[in-house]
mmCIF file of C-alpha atoms in Angstrom:
data_model
loop_
_atom_site.group_PDB
_atom_site.id
_atom_site.type_symbol
_atom_site.label_atom_id
_atom_site.label_comp_id
_atom_site.label_asym_id
_atom_site.label_seq_id
_atom_site.Cartn_x
_atom_site.Cartn_y
_atom_site.Cartn_z
ATOM 1 C CA MET A 227 9.047 -11.199 15.508
ATOM 2 C CA PRO A 228 11.776 -10.179 12.993
ATOM 3 C CA PHE A 229 12.598 -12.266 9.970
ATOM 4 C CA THR A 230 15.580 -14.585 10.310
ATOM 5 C CA SER A 231 16.496 -15.039 6.637
ATOM 6 C CA VAL A 232 15.308 -14.480 3.069
ATOM 7 C CA ALA A 233 13.872 -17.992 3.072
ATOM 8 C CA ASP A 234 11.996 -17.159 6.284
ATOM 9 C CA VAL A 235 10.503 -14.078 4.601
ATOM 10 C CA LYS A 236 9.285 -16.131 1.633
ATOM 11 C CA ALA A 237 7.804 -18.833 3.846
ATOM 12 C CA ARG A 238 6.020 -16.488 6.233
ATOM 13 C CA LEU A 239 4.680 -14.235 3.480
ATOM 14 C CA ALA A 240 3.370 -17.338 1.710
ATOM 15 C CA THR A 241 1.433 -18.303 4.847
ATOM 16 C CA ALA A 242 -0.070 -14.810 4.700
ATOM 17 C CA GLY A 243 -1.156 -15.426 1.100
ATOM 18 C CA TYR A 244 1.632 -13.449 -0.617
ATOM 19 C CA LEU A 245 3.977 -15.267 -2.986
ATOM 20 C CA ALA A 246 7.163 -13.210 -3.018
ATOM 21 C CA SER A 247 9.899 -13.357 -5.631
ATOM 22 C CA ASP A 248 13.515 -13.671 -4.476
ATOM 23 C CA ALA A 249 14.055 -9.946 -5.087
ATOM 24 C CA VAL A 250 11.029 -8.966 -2.997
ATOM 25 C CA ALA A 251 11.910 -11.351 -0.156
ATOM 26 C CA THR A 252 15.539 -10.179 -0.084
ATOM 27 C CA THR A 253 14.611 -6.501 0.072
ATOM 28 C CA VAL A 254 12.005 -7.064 2.796
ATOM 29 C CA PHE A 255 14.574 -8.997 4.838
ATOM 30 C CA LEU A 256 17.173 -6.235 4.465
ATOM 31 C CA ALA A 257 14.658 -3.531 5.402
ATOM 32 C CA SER A 258 13.810 -5.507 8.528
ATOM 33 C CA GLU A 259 17.443 -6.131 9.427
ATOM 34 C CA LEU A 260 18.648 -2.563 8.773
ATOM 35 C CA GLY A 261 15.600 -0.861 10.246
ATOM 36 C CA LYS A 262 15.167 1.289 7.144
ATOM 37 C CA PRO A 263 11.939 2.328 5.410
ATOM 38 C CA LEU A 264 11.118 0.418 2.234
ATOM 39 C CA LEU A 265 10.082 2.401 -0.841
ATOM 40 C CA VAL A 266 8.105 0.191 -3.238
ATOM 41 C CA GLU A 267 7.380 1.428 -6.758
ATOM 42 C CA GLY A 268 5.598 -0.188 -9.664
ATOM 43 C CA PRO A 269 2.407 -0.152 -11.703
ATOM 44 C CA ALA A 270 -0.933 -0.093 -9.927
ATOM 45 C CA GLY A 271 -2.234 -3.502 -8.935
ATOM 46 C CA VAL A 272 1.030 -5.453 -8.738
ATOM 47 C CA GLY A 273 0.816 -6.036 -4.979
ATOM 48 C CA LYS A 274 2.595 -3.082 -3.348
ATOM 49 C CA THR A 275 -0.075 -2.444 -0.735
ATOM 50 C CA GLU A 276 -0.756 -6.158 -0.348
ATOM 51 C CA LEU A 277 2.917 -6.677 0.529
ATOM 52 C CA SER A 278 2.489 -4.413 3.561
ATOM 53 C CA ARG A 279 -0.585 -6.315 4.701
ATOM 54 C CA ALA A 280 1.234 -9.617 4.295
ATOM 55 C CA VAL A 281 4.262 -8.423 6.283
ATOM 56 C CA ALA A 282 1.955 -7.272 9.081
ATOM 57 C CA GLN A 283 0.121 -10.600 9.113
ATOM 58 C CA ALA A 284 3.342 -12.625 8.919
ATOM 59 C CA CYS A 285 4.829 -10.736 11.874
ATOM 60 C CA GLY A 286 1.674 -10.513 13.962
ATOM 61 C CA ALA A 287 1.929 -6.729 13.705
ATOM 62 C CA GLU A 288 -0.689 -3.989 13.586
ATOM 63 C CA LEU A 289 -1.020 -2.332 10.179
ATOM 64 C CA VAL A 290 -1.304 1.470 10.377
ATOM 65 C CA ARG A 291 -2.059 3.112 7.033
ATOM 66 C CA LEU A 292 -1.646 6.687 5.865
ATOM 67 C CA GLN A 293 -3.453 7.061 2.544
ATOM 68 C CA CYS A 294 -1.844 9.930 0.659
ATOM 69 C CA TYR A 295 -3.761 12.301 -1.576
ATOM 70 C CA GLU A 296 -3.426 15.857 -2.861
ATOM 71 C CA GLY A 297 -3.822 18.190 0.103
ATOM 72 C CA VAL A 298 -2.977 15.738 2.880
ATOM 73 C CA ASP A 299 -1.273 17.751 5.618
ATOM 74 C CA GLU A 300 0.112 17.521 9.131
ATOM 75 C CA SER A 301 -3.334 17.429 10.721
ATOM 76 C CA ARG A 302 -4.273 14.409 8.633
ATOM 77 C CA ALA A 303 -0.895 12.697 8.789
ATOM 78 C CA ILE A 304 0.363 13.271 12.348
ATOM 79 C CA TYR A 305 -2.168 14.730 14.786
ATOM 80 C CA GLU A 306 -4.692 17.459 15.405
ATOM 81 C CA TRP A 307 -6.540 18.833 18.394
ATOM 82 C CA ASN A 308 -10.217 18.115 18.969
ATOM 83 C CA HIS A 309 -11.287 21.750 18.656
ATOM 84 C CA ALA A 310 -14.982 21.111 19.286
ATOM 85 C CA LYS A 311 -14.220 19.297 22.533
ATOM 86 C CA GLN A 312 -11.747 22.000 23.549
ATOM 87 C CA LEU A 313 -14.386 24.706 23.044
ATOM 88 C CA LEU A 314 -16.861 22.755 25.163
ATOM 89 C CA ARG A 315 -14.250 22.413 27.904
ATOM 90 C CA ILE A 316 -13.492 26.145 27.832
ATOM 91 C CA SER A 317 -17.212 26.985 27.971
ATOM 92 C CA ALA A 318 -17.753 24.635 30.902
ATOM 93 C CA GLY A 319 -14.933 26.228 32.865
ATOM 94 C CA HIS A 320 -16.005 29.858 32.426
ATOM 95 C CA ASP A 321 -14.688 30.871 35.858
ATOM 96 C CA GLU A 322 -11.170 29.593 35.112
ATOM 97 C CA SER A 323 -8.258 31.680 33.974
ATOM 98 C CA TRP A 324 -6.799 31.019 30.514
ATOM 99 C CA SER A 325 -3.628 29.520 31.994
ATOM 100 C CA GLU A 326 -5.730 27.015 33.957
ATOM 101 C CA ALA A 327 -7.846 26.079 30.957
ATOM 102 C CA LYS A 328 -4.838 25.860 28.631
ATOM 103 C CA SER A 329 -3.064 23.242 30.750
ATOM 104 C CA ASP A 330 -6.147 21.063 30.485
ATOM 105 C CA ILE A 331 -7.306 21.452 26.880
ATOM 106 C CA PHE A 332 -3.836 20.715 25.483
ATOM 107 C CA SER A 333 -3.652 17.287 27.075
ATOM 108 C CA GLU A 334 -3.973 13.707 25.850
ATOM 109 C CA GLU A 335 -7.746 13.800 26.331
ATOM 110 C CA PHE A 336 -8.114 16.331 23.518
ATOM 111 C CA LEU A 337 -5.481 14.914 21.144
ATOM 112 C CA LEU A 338 -6.542 13.146 17.936
ATOM 113 C CA PRO A 339 -3.608 10.987 16.795
ATOM 114 C CA ARG A 340 -3.334 10.340 13.057
ATOM 115 C CA PRO A 341 -1.447 7.459 11.379
ATOM 116 C CA LEU A 342 2.144 8.676 11.819
ATOM 117 C CA LEU A 343 1.728 9.484 15.512
ATOM 118 C CA SER A 344 -0.251 6.285 16.103
ATOM 119 C CA ALA A 345 2.541 4.198 14.586
ATOM 120 C CA ILE A 346 5.261 6.024 16.550
ATOM 121 C CA ARG A 347 3.417 5.585 19.862
ATOM 122 C CA ASN A 348 2.435 1.965 19.335
ATOM 123 C CA ASP A 349 4.164 -0.289 21.849
ATOM 124 C CA GLY A 350 3.608 -3.506 19.879
ATOM 125 C CA PRO A 351 4.913 -4.653 16.481
ATOM 126 C CA THR A 352 3.718 -2.211 13.831
ATOM 127 C CA VAL A 353 3.808 -1.933 10.052
ATOM 128 C CA LEU A 354 3.376 1.672 8.916
ATOM 129 C CA LEU A 355 2.088 1.881 5.343
ATOM 130 C CA ILE A 356 2.396 5.273 3.644
ATOM 131 C CA ASP A 357 0.341 4.463 0.584
ATOM 132 C CA GLU A 358 0.582 6.216 -2.792
ATOM 133 C CA THR A 359 3.160 8.722 -1.566
ATOM 134 C CA ASP A 360 3.435 10.206 -5.052
ATOM 135 C CA LYS A 361 -0.165 11.467 -4.866
ATOM 136 C CA ALA A 362 0.640 13.785 -1.951
ATOM 137 C CA ASP A 363 1.994 17.292 -2.396
ATOM 138 C CA VAL A 364 5.767 17.730 -2.424
ATOM 139 C CA GLU A 365 5.573 19.498 0.966
ATOM 140 C CA ILE A 366 4.508 16.280 2.698
ATOM 141 C CA GLU A 367 7.909 14.767 1.931
ATOM 142 C CA GLY A 368 9.589 17.202 4.314
ATOM 143 C CA LEU A 369 7.221 16.021 7.015
ATOM 144 C CA LEU A 370 8.037 12.394 6.267
ATOM 145 C CA LEU A 371 11.774 13.087 6.345
ATOM 146 C CA GLU A 372 11.474 14.514 9.847
ATOM 147 C CA VAL A 373 9.377 11.636 11.152
ATOM 148 C CA LEU A 374 11.240 8.797 9.439
ATOM 149 C CA GLY A 375 14.669 10.225 10.183
ATOM 150 C CA ASP A 376 14.523 9.929 13.975
ATOM 151 C CA PHE A 377 11.198 8.144 14.427
ATOM 152 C CA GLN A 378 10.022 10.873 16.752
ATOM 153 C CA ILE A 379 7.394 13.598 16.661
ATOM 154 C CA THR A 380 7.367 16.844 18.606
ATOM 155 C CA ILE A 381 4.024 18.116 19.862
ATOM 156 C CA PRO A 382 4.724 21.635 21.167
ATOM 157 C CA GLU A 383 2.139 21.422 23.946
ATOM 158 C CA LEU A 384 3.099 17.916 25.116
ATOM 159 C CA GLY A 385 6.756 17.427 24.186
ATOM 160 C CA THR A 386 8.580 14.917 21.996
ATOM 161 C CA VAL A 387 7.181 11.451 21.371
ATOM 162 C CA THR A 388 9.913 8.931 20.475
ATOM 163 C CA ALA A 389 9.212 5.447 19.159
ATOM 164 C CA THR A 390 9.926 2.771 21.758
ATOM 165 C CA GLN A 391 9.824 0.194 18.963
ATOM 166 C CA ARG A 392 10.500 1.278 15.401
ATOM 167 C CA PRO A 393 7.732 0.347 13.011
ATOM 168 C CA PHE A 394 8.449 -1.479 9.766
ATOM 169 C CA VAL A 395 7.771 1.309 7.263
ATOM 170 C CA VAL A 396 6.604 0.804 3.680
ATOM 171 C CA LEU A 397 6.091 3.700 1.284
ATOM 172 C CA THR A 398 4.377 2.901 -2.008
ATOM 173 C CA SER A 399 4.417 4.895 -5.221
ATOM 174 C CA ASN A 400 2.934 4.468 -8.681
ATOM 175 C CA ALA A 401 5.603 6.893 -9.980
ATOM 176 C CA THR A 402 3.068 9.471 -11.167
ATOM 177 C CA ARG A 403 5.592 12.071 -9.993
ATOM 178 C CA GLU A 404 9.237 11.837 -8.995
ATOM 179 C CA LEU A 405 9.892 11.582 -5.281
ATOM 180 C CA SER A 406 12.696 13.669 -3.815
ATOM 181 C CA GLU A 407 16.231 12.312 -3.636
ATOM 182 C CA ALA A 408 16.306 13.093 0.084
ATOM 183 C CA LEU A 409 13.367 10.755 0.707
ATOM 184 C CA ARG A 410 14.797 8.062 -1.566
ATOM 185 C CA ARG A 411 18.161 8.153 0.257
ATOM 186 C CA ARG A 412 16.488 7.233 3.521
ATOM 187 C CA CYS A 413 14.807 4.164 2.050
ATOM 188 C CA LEU A 414 15.672 0.830 0.560
ATOM 189 C CA PHE A 415 14.204 0.692 -2.942
ATOM 190 C CA LEU A 416 12.137 -2.091 -4.469
ATOM 191 C CA HIS A 417 10.527 -2.053 -7.893
ATOM 192 C CA ILE A 418 7.742 -4.568 -8.362
ATOM 193 C CA GLU A 419 6.837 -5.353 -11.953
ATOM 194 C CA PHE A 420 4.253 -7.741 -13.307
ATOM 195 C CA PRO A 421 5.231 -11.270 -12.249
ATOM 196 C CA ASP A 422 6.566 -13.784 -14.718
ATOM 197 C CA ALA A 423 4.122 -16.382 -16.016
ATOM 198 C CA ASP A 424 5.156 -19.115 -13.567
ATOM 199 C CA LEU A 425 4.749 -16.893 -10.516
ATOM 200 C CA GLU A 426 1.446 -15.494 -11.763
ATOM 201 C CA ARG A 427 0.104 -19.040 -12.266
ATOM 202 C CA ASP A 428 1.076 -19.825 -8.684
ATOM 203 C CA ILE A 429 -0.656 -16.664 -7.467
ATOM 204 C CA VAL A 430 -3.855 -17.531 -9.307
ATOM 205 C CA ALA A 431 -3.728 -21.100 -7.995
ATOM 206 C CA LEU A 432 -3.330 -19.795 -4.433
ATOM 207 C CA LYS A 433 -5.998 -17.100 -4.600
ATOM 208 C CA VAL A 434 -8.532 -18.834 -6.867
ATOM 209 C CA PRO A 435 -8.135 -22.554 -6.139
ATOM 210 C CA ASP A 436 -11.430 -23.426 -7.850
ATOM 211 C CA LEU A 437 -9.950 -22.624 -11.268
ATOM 212 C CA ASP A 438 -8.415 -25.746 -12.797
ATOM 213 C CA ASP A 439 -4.761 -25.802 -13.839
ATOM 214 C CA ALA A 440 -5.344 -25.856 -17.596
ATOM 215 C CA LEU A 441 -7.659 -22.839 -17.473
ATOM 216 C CA THR A 442 -5.243 -21.023 -15.150
ATOM 217 C CA ASP A 443 -2.459 -21.553 -17.683
ATOM 218 C CA SER A 444 -4.656 -20.251 -20.523
ATOM 219 C CA LEU A 445 -5.706 -17.247 -18.483
ATOM 220 C CA VAL A 446 -2.120 -16.250 -17.680
ATOM 221 C CA ARG A 447 -1.107 -16.648 -21.334
ATOM 222 C CA VAL A 448 -3.912 -14.328 -22.464
ATOM 223 C CA VAL A 449 -3.135 -11.751 -19.776
ATOM 224 C CA ASN A 450 0.515 -11.667 -20.839
ATOM 225 C CA ALA A 451 -0.548 -11.256 -24.476
ATOM 226 C CA LEU A 452 -2.712 -8.295 -23.443
ATOM 227 C CA ARG A 453 0.191 -6.743 -21.534
ATOM 228 C CA ALA A 454 2.303 -6.947 -24.689
ATOM 229 C CA MET A 455 -0.216 -4.728 -26.506
ATOM 230 C CA PRO A 456 0.067 -0.918 -26.501
ATOM 231 C CA LEU A 457 -2.851 -0.408 -24.117
ATOM 232 C CA ARG A 458 -3.729 2.638 -22.043
ATOM 233 C CA LYS A 459 -3.614 0.437 -18.943
ATOM 234 C CA ALA A 460 -2.162 -3.041 -18.946
ATOM 235 C CA PRO A 461 -4.010 -5.592 -16.781
ATOM 236 C CA SER A 462 -2.591 -5.898 -13.260
ATOM 237 C CA VAL A 463 -2.314 -8.953 -11.045
ATOM 238 C CA SER A 464 -5.442 -7.931 -9.172
ATOM 239 C CA GLU A 465 -7.327 -7.850 -12.472
ATOM 240 C CA THR A 466 -5.930 -11.264 -13.401
ATOM 241 C CA LEU A 467 -7.431 -12.571 -10.148
ATOM 242 C CA ASP A 468 -10.740 -10.834 -10.857
ATOM 243 C CA TRP A 469 -10.816 -12.488 -14.275
ATOM 244 C CA ALA A 470 -10.039 -15.877 -12.742
ATOM 245 C CA ARG A 471 -12.949 -15.466 -10.295
ATOM 246 C CA THR A 472 -15.139 -14.380 -13.214
ATOM 247 C CA LEU A 473 -14.348 -17.568 -15.120
ATOM 248 C CA VAL A 474 -15.246 -19.623 -12.054
ATOM 249 C CA ALA A 475 -18.522 -17.705 -11.676
ATOM 250 C CA LEU A 476 -19.343 -18.271 -15.353
ATOM 251 C CA GLY A 477 -18.555 -21.967 -15.091
ATOM 252 C CA ALA A 478 -16.158 -21.687 -18.030
ATOM 253 C CA ASP A 479 -14.203 -24.808 -18.929
ATOM 254 C CA THR A 480 -12.009 -23.225 -21.601
ATOM 255 C CA LEU A 481 -11.112 -19.766 -22.807
ATOM 256 C CA THR A 482 -13.070 -19.339 -26.005
ATOM 257 C CA THR A 483 -13.197 -16.229 -28.162
ATOM 258 C CA GLU A 484 -16.751 -15.631 -26.965
ATOM 259 C CA VAL A 485 -15.893 -15.937 -23.265
ATOM 260 C CA VAL A 486 -12.874 -13.647 -23.623
ATOM 261 C CA SER A 487 -14.760 -11.041 -25.629
ATOM 262 C CA GLU A 488 -17.702 -10.917 -23.230
ATOM 263 C CA SER A 489 -15.585 -10.662 -20.077
ATOM 264 C CA LEU A 490 -12.823 -8.285 -21.213
ATOM 265 C CA GLY A 491 -14.389 -5.508 -19.133
ATOM 266 C CA VAL A 492 -13.215 -7.344 -16.032
ATOM 267 C CA VAL A 493 -9.556 -7.061 -16.973
ATOM 268 C CA LEU A 494 -9.449 -3.955 -19.222
ATOM 269 C CA LYS A 495 -10.839 -0.637 -18.012
ATOM 270 C CA HIS A 496 -10.962 1.518 -21.147
ATOM 271 C CA GLN A 497 -13.243 0.963 -24.130
ATOM 272 C CA ASP A 498 -10.501 1.659 -26.652
ATOM 273 C CA ASP A 499 -8.363 -1.023 -24.956
ATOM 274 C CA ILE A 500 -11.260 -3.489 -25.170
ATOM 275 C CA ASP A 501 -11.800 -2.664 -28.843
ATOM 276 C CA LYS A 502 -8.099 -3.081 -29.541
ATOM 277 C CA ALA A 503 -7.988 -6.429 -27.744
ATOM 278 C CA ARG A 504 -11.028 -7.748 -29.598
ATOM 279 C CA ALA A 505 -9.519 -6.714 -32.919
ATOM 280 C CA LYS A 506 -5.904 -7.829 -32.397
ATOM 281 C CA LEU A 507 -5.889 -10.684 -29.877
ATOM 282 C CA ASP A 508 -5.248 -13.944 -31.708
ATOM 283 C CA LEU A 509 -6.517 -16.434 -29.147
ATOM 284 C CA ASP A 510 -5.546 -19.500 -31.159
ATOM 285 C CA ALA A 511 -1.939 -18.305 -31.492
ATOM 286 C CA VAL A 512 -1.715 -17.341 -27.813
ATOM 287 C CA LEU A 513 -3.042 -20.704 -26.578
ATOM 288 C CA SER A 514 -1.282 -22.917 -29.091
#
């Protein structure tokens, strides 16, 4: 079921466990209304992939995911033929002519649909997530342009498959490389940054309800202080949540220097960042 308004987006995403800012909710609503793919950029761990899952849950849609990586190609993204099964079929029909065998082995029975074809052929509500698009080779963008332009795929042996119901498409990128202007033009753009302190407190309260309000406030203050440092990798929202769950597991009542120092490995992932935080984080000043 499509969204009816920006407020409807916020409410339904919240029921799916995703607290959206006004900017996020507005862009999701427009992507739904205009039927355009949504390109979401931002640092790792700020909720780009989670947004797709929440949209799927909020709309009662199936989530189909294409995980991009270096070397992903048409056979991994769209479809490929089950060559082993085709060879068995050819061997079994040794008295047949090639024309007879060919009409059989290039049929639905031997087709292995991959995420893009699966999403195009799906009759029900579908969210197509093309995750970490920037990790794929540049050549894959031409493939995406063809598929996302007309929402159809041509299989030479079977014909053209056209979407009966356009999926809601989300492409995510960590901006490790620049995506082509042609791909960007076909999408609505959304940049998700780290949430402000108020929103992050609400996220922690929703996801880790066992953490009391005072400790949640302290945690968010410390995380924001860490993000202000020149670290190799600033802590993401997912790491904030991991730290909150860690504090619950430890039974911590307050954020002391000892607790912070001993659990920094949950939220920081490089030793030089941990050393820098231990040396420069003034906990008293942050929590005052």
